[in-house]
């Protein structure tokens, strides 16, 4: 089962399943099994943006005037998002590419992962602007216990899939001893690991990100940290697309037409998939508690944020055909809609609505009175 | 050759789980089904509002819709994305009436 980067056996990729068929050889897009991935690629490319396009200079002043507990909320969210995108910028490539067997899906995964690297670069852009020593923020990510608690759960499903894939490619199916541990590798177990990993990625993009989004937009609702909100808005637009793609992959797996064995596995794993989402939501609620430990911010507190987590968790679980764990309620943060709406995301910086766009200076607002003592 | 016929198109009725909610107004052409539903305080979740996130995916019990822009989110045969469509005919959506501004129910006092 040795992996080859260019399999020389001629095949018709449209007859392969999404994963675990013959590895992709020719990257051709003239024939496609699932056109939706091509559409996703095109959409993602049309969304291209660079962090430097957004002026964040005003944020430095805003940040300096924030009370300590709000600084804690802002920086903690940035740290957490940096972690999430560090993982997402590489894992889909490392984990899914060796298993994928459709060229359009392969390219989508690469396009998806690439856009996450832009997000990572934008955090550096923001952090470099608001603190004098960015290392203080970045270095804390791998030692902050509150962040590490979540990192473990996110990375586990990826790590398990990646390890099993390596065993599978080296030895094929069977039981082997590794580091004194008995590891049993079967194709079915590998498919199960892939399905659960995809669920965990979906939960990451569908729930975990949105807690930070809510805080960033809550600041911007008060006309604070608007440069940051503008960037987060572009990130949220990308994440909505990624979320759609993982939901789509999951739905294809569940339908079983793509790979009947995968269809059976999705039924077997229903409880485990439910637990992944439930655990993610509960962890995010705990995160909300950590964010607001020293006090709430105007417009957002722990209770509202937790209700929001429960609300979106229900919605996201509905989309991947899982039972909903929380009580049905109406959207506790109705203003989020205005920030997530993609039509109001304007790409050209000179068209930005937010007041943070000021050409090359801190404050371009000049009142007529300024000229009162001005003689010609 | 047949003479040109005027095609009469009845204004569609939008239902929530079988309960009539409103009579669609064609002058609202610029507004999407989602916007109209929201104006009636119908409980519906939405995010990108441009057909690519799939958040507003809704089950259609009966009827069909017409898309103003082609949605990117994959839909089952009985689903629609209200953020980018309008009703094509009488439309019954699988959404709770709870919280929505439903028209008053006629009560016959003389029965």
PDB file of C-alpha atoms in Angstrom, chain A residues 244-350:
ATOM      1  CA  UNK A 244     -20.043  24.555   3.936  1.00  0.00           C
ATOM      2  CA  UNK A 245     -17.419  22.315   2.336  1.00  0.00           C
ATOM      3  CA  UNK A 246     -16.917  20.086   5.375  1.00  0.00           C
ATOM      4  CA  UNK A 247     -20.697  19.844   5.848  1.00  0.00           C
ATOM      5  CA  UNK A 248     -20.887  18.833   2.248  1.00  0.00           C
ATOM      6  CA  UNK A 249     -18.197  16.153   2.542  1.00  0.00           C
ATOM      7  CA  UNK A 250     -19.927  14.818   5.660  1.00  0.00           C
ATOM      8  CA  UNK A 251     -23.307  14.725   3.926  1.00  0.00           C
ATOM      9  CA  UNK A 252     -21.790  12.830   0.982  1.00  0.00           C
ATOM     10  CA  UNK A 253     -20.226  10.342   3.380  1.00  0.00           C
ATOM     11  CA  UNK A 254     -23.504   9.871   5.245  1.00  0.00           C
ATOM     12  CA  UNK A 255     -25.509   9.309   2.075  1.00  0.00           C
ATOM     13  CA  UNK A 256     -23.279   6.285   1.361  1.00  0.00           C
ATOM     14  CA  UNK A 257     -23.532   6.567  -2.406  1.00  0.00           C
ATOM     15  CA  UNK A 258     -19.933   7.701  -2.640  1.00  0.00           C
ATOM     16  CA  UNK A 259     -18.618   4.826  -0.521  1.00  0.00           C
ATOM     17  CA  UNK A 260     -21.180   2.363   0.929  1.00  0.00           C
ATOM     18  CA  UNK A 261     -18.825   1.248   3.699  1.00  0.00           C
ATOM     19  CA  UNK A 262     -18.399   4.878   4.757  1.00  0.00           C
ATOM     20  CA  UNK A 263     -22.186   5.158   4.840  1.00  0.00           C
ATOM     21  CA  UNK A 264     -22.330   2.282   7.358  1.00  0.00           C
ATOM     22  CA  UNK A 265     -19.554   3.823   9.430  1.00  0.00           C
ATOM     23  CA  UNK A 266     -21.367   7.140   9.710  1.00  0.00           C
ATOM     24  CA  UNK A 267     -24.342   5.307  11.237  1.00  0.00           C
ATOM     25  CA  UNK A 268     -22.130   3.407  13.670  1.00  0.00           C
ATOM     26  CA  UNK A 269     -20.390   6.621  14.739  1.00  0.00           C
ATOM     27  CA  UNK A 270     -23.463   8.748  15.274  1.00  0.00           C
ATOM     28  CA  UNK A 271     -23.020   8.874  19.047  1.00  0.00           C
ATOM     29  CA  UNK A 272     -19.306   9.631  18.785  1.00  0.00           C
ATOM     30  CA  UNK A 273     -19.978  12.427  16.293  1.00  0.00           C
ATOM     31  CA  UNK A 274     -22.630  13.840  18.618  1.00  0.00           C
ATOM     32  CA  UNK A 275     -20.123  13.755  21.477  1.00  0.00           C
ATOM     33  CA  UNK A 276     -17.511  15.622  19.399  1.00  0.00           C
ATOM     34  CA  UNK A 277     -19.913  18.524  18.873  1.00  0.00           C
ATOM     35  CA  UNK A 278     -21.235  18.476  22.413  1.00  0.00           C
ATOM     36  CA  UNK A 279     -17.736  18.455  23.867  1.00  0.00           C
ATOM     37  CA  UNK A 280     -16.651  21.296  21.569  1.00  0.00           C
ATOM     38  CA  UNK A 281     -19.648  23.383  22.640  1.00  0.00           C
ATOM     39  CA  UNK A 282     -19.043  22.714  26.340  1.00  0.00           C
ATOM     40  CA  UNK A 283     -15.359  23.619  25.954  1.00  0.00           C
ATOM     41  CA  UNK A 284     -16.307  26.861  24.260  1.00  0.00           C
ATOM     42  CA  UNK A 285     -18.674  27.674  27.100  1.00  0.00           C
ATOM     43  CA  UNK A 286     -15.794  27.080  29.526  1.00  0.00           C
ATOM     44  CA  UNK A 287     -13.689  29.365  27.337  1.00  0.00           C
ATOM     45  CA  UNK A 288     -16.363  32.063  27.620  1.00  0.00           C
ATOM     46  CA  UNK A 289     -16.087  31.780  31.389  1.00  0.00           C
ATOM     47  CA  UNK A 290     -12.315  32.264  31.147  1.00  0.00           C
ATOM     48  CA  UNK A 291     -12.729  35.276  28.834  1.00  0.00           C
ATOM     49  CA  UNK A 292     -15.068  37.067  31.202  1.00  0.00           C
ATOM     50  CA  UNK A 293     -13.363  35.997  34.442  1.00  0.00           C
ATOM     51  CA  UNK A 294     -12.425  39.593  35.330  1.00  0.00           C
ATOM     52  CA  UNK A 295     -15.618  41.193  34.053  1.00  0.00           C
ATOM     53  CA  UNK A 296     -17.969  41.401  31.093  1.00  0.00           C
ATOM     54  CA  UNK A 297     -17.760  43.790  28.215  1.00  0.00           C
ATOM     55  CA  UNK A 298     -20.533  46.119  27.152  1.00  0.00           C
ATOM     56  CA  UNK A 299     -23.010  44.209  25.020  1.00  0.00           C
ATOM     57  CA  UNK A 300     -21.620  40.775  25.766  1.00  0.00           C
ATOM     58  CA  UNK A 301     -21.318  38.645  28.864  1.00  0.00           C
ATOM     59  CA  UNK A 302     -20.731  35.029  29.709  1.00  0.00           C
ATOM     60  CA  UNK A 303     -24.420  34.061  29.764  1.00  0.00           C
ATOM     61  CA  UNK A 304     -25.226  35.597  26.367  1.00  0.00           C
ATOM     62  CA  UNK A 305     -22.121  34.100  24.780  1.00  0.00           C
ATOM     63  CA  UNK A 306     -22.959  30.653  26.185  1.00  0.00           C
ATOM     64  CA  UNK A 307     -26.494  30.933  24.831  1.00  0.00           C
ATOM     65  CA  UNK A 308     -25.025  31.854  21.468  1.00  0.00           C
ATOM     66  CA  UNK A 309     -22.737  28.800  21.555  1.00  0.00           C
ATOM     67  CA  UNK A 310     -25.755  26.599  22.300  1.00  0.00           C
ATOM     68  CA  UNK A 311     -27.780  28.253  19.572  1.00  0.00           C
ATOM     69  CA  UNK A 312     -25.201  27.803  16.810  1.00  0.00           C
ATOM     70  CA  UNK A 313     -24.292  24.300  18.009  1.00  0.00           C
ATOM     71  CA  UNK A 314     -27.915  23.255  17.466  1.00  0.00           C
ATOM     72  CA  UNK A 315     -27.928  24.819  14.013  1.00  0.00           C
ATOM     73  CA  UNK A 316     -24.621  23.245  12.987  1.00  0.00           C
ATOM     74  CA  UNK A 317     -25.598  19.799  14.255  1.00  0.00           C
ATOM     75  CA  UNK A 318     -28.853  20.000  12.338  1.00  0.00           C
ATOM     76  CA  UNK A 319     -26.810  20.606   9.157  1.00  0.00           C
ATOM     77  CA  UNK A 320     -24.859  17.375   9.587  1.00  0.00           C
ATOM     78  CA  UNK A 321     -27.927  15.341  10.570  1.00  0.00           C
ATOM     79  CA  UNK A 322     -27.219  14.997  14.276  1.00  0.00           C
ATOM     80  CA  UNK A 323     -29.639  15.368  17.171  1.00  0.00           C
ATOM     81  CA  UNK A 324     -29.571  18.764  18.883  1.00  0.00           C
ATOM     82  CA  UNK A 325     -28.463  18.775  22.519  1.00  0.00           C
ATOM     83  CA  UNK A 326     -29.654  22.211  23.600  1.00  0.00           C
ATOM     84  CA  UNK A 327     -33.005  23.849  24.105  1.00  0.00           C
ATOM     85  CA  UNK A 328     -34.275  25.607  20.960  1.00  0.00           C
ATOM     86  CA  UNK A 329     -34.177  29.361  21.297  1.00  0.00           C
ATOM     87  CA  UNK A 330     -34.031  32.440  19.120  1.00  0.00           C
ATOM     88  CA  UNK A 331     -30.678  33.937  18.174  1.00  0.00           C
ATOM     89  CA  UNK A 332     -29.250  35.615  21.303  1.00  0.00           C
ATOM     90  CA  UNK A 333     -26.910  37.827  19.229  1.00  0.00           C
ATOM     91  CA  UNK A 334     -29.086  39.141  16.398  1.00  0.00           C
ATOM     92  CA  UNK A 335     -26.494  41.769  15.369  1.00  0.00           C
ATOM     93  CA  UNK A 336     -24.000  39.058  14.419  1.00  0.00           C
ATOM     94  CA  UNK A 337     -25.980  38.711  11.220  1.00  0.00           C
ATOM     95  CA  UNK A 338     -24.911  42.179  10.059  1.00  0.00           C
ATOM     96  CA  UNK A 339     -21.259  41.281  10.444  1.00  0.00           C
ATOM     97  CA  UNK A 340     -21.481  37.835   8.899  1.00  0.00           C
ATOM     98  CA  UNK A 341     -23.450  38.939   5.880  1.00  0.00           C
ATOM     99  CA  UNK A 342     -21.041  38.635   2.992  1.00  0.00           C
ATOM    100  CA  UNK A 343     -22.567  41.280   0.742  1.00  0.00           C
ATOM    101  CA  UNK A 344     -21.544  43.972   3.165  1.00  0.00           C
ATOM    102  CA  UNK A 345     -17.947  42.733   3.149  1.00  0.00           C
ATOM    103  CA  UNK A 346     -16.213  45.155   0.855  1.00  0.00           C
ATOM    104  CA  UNK A 347     -12.890  44.082  -0.469  1.00  0.00           C
ATOM    105  CA  UNK A 348     -11.437  47.347  -1.741  1.00  0.00           C
ATOM    106  CA  UNK A 349     -10.066  49.218   1.277  1.00  0.00           C
ATOM    107  CA  UNK A 350     -11.281  52.603   0.066  1.00  0.00           C
TER     108      UNK A 350
END
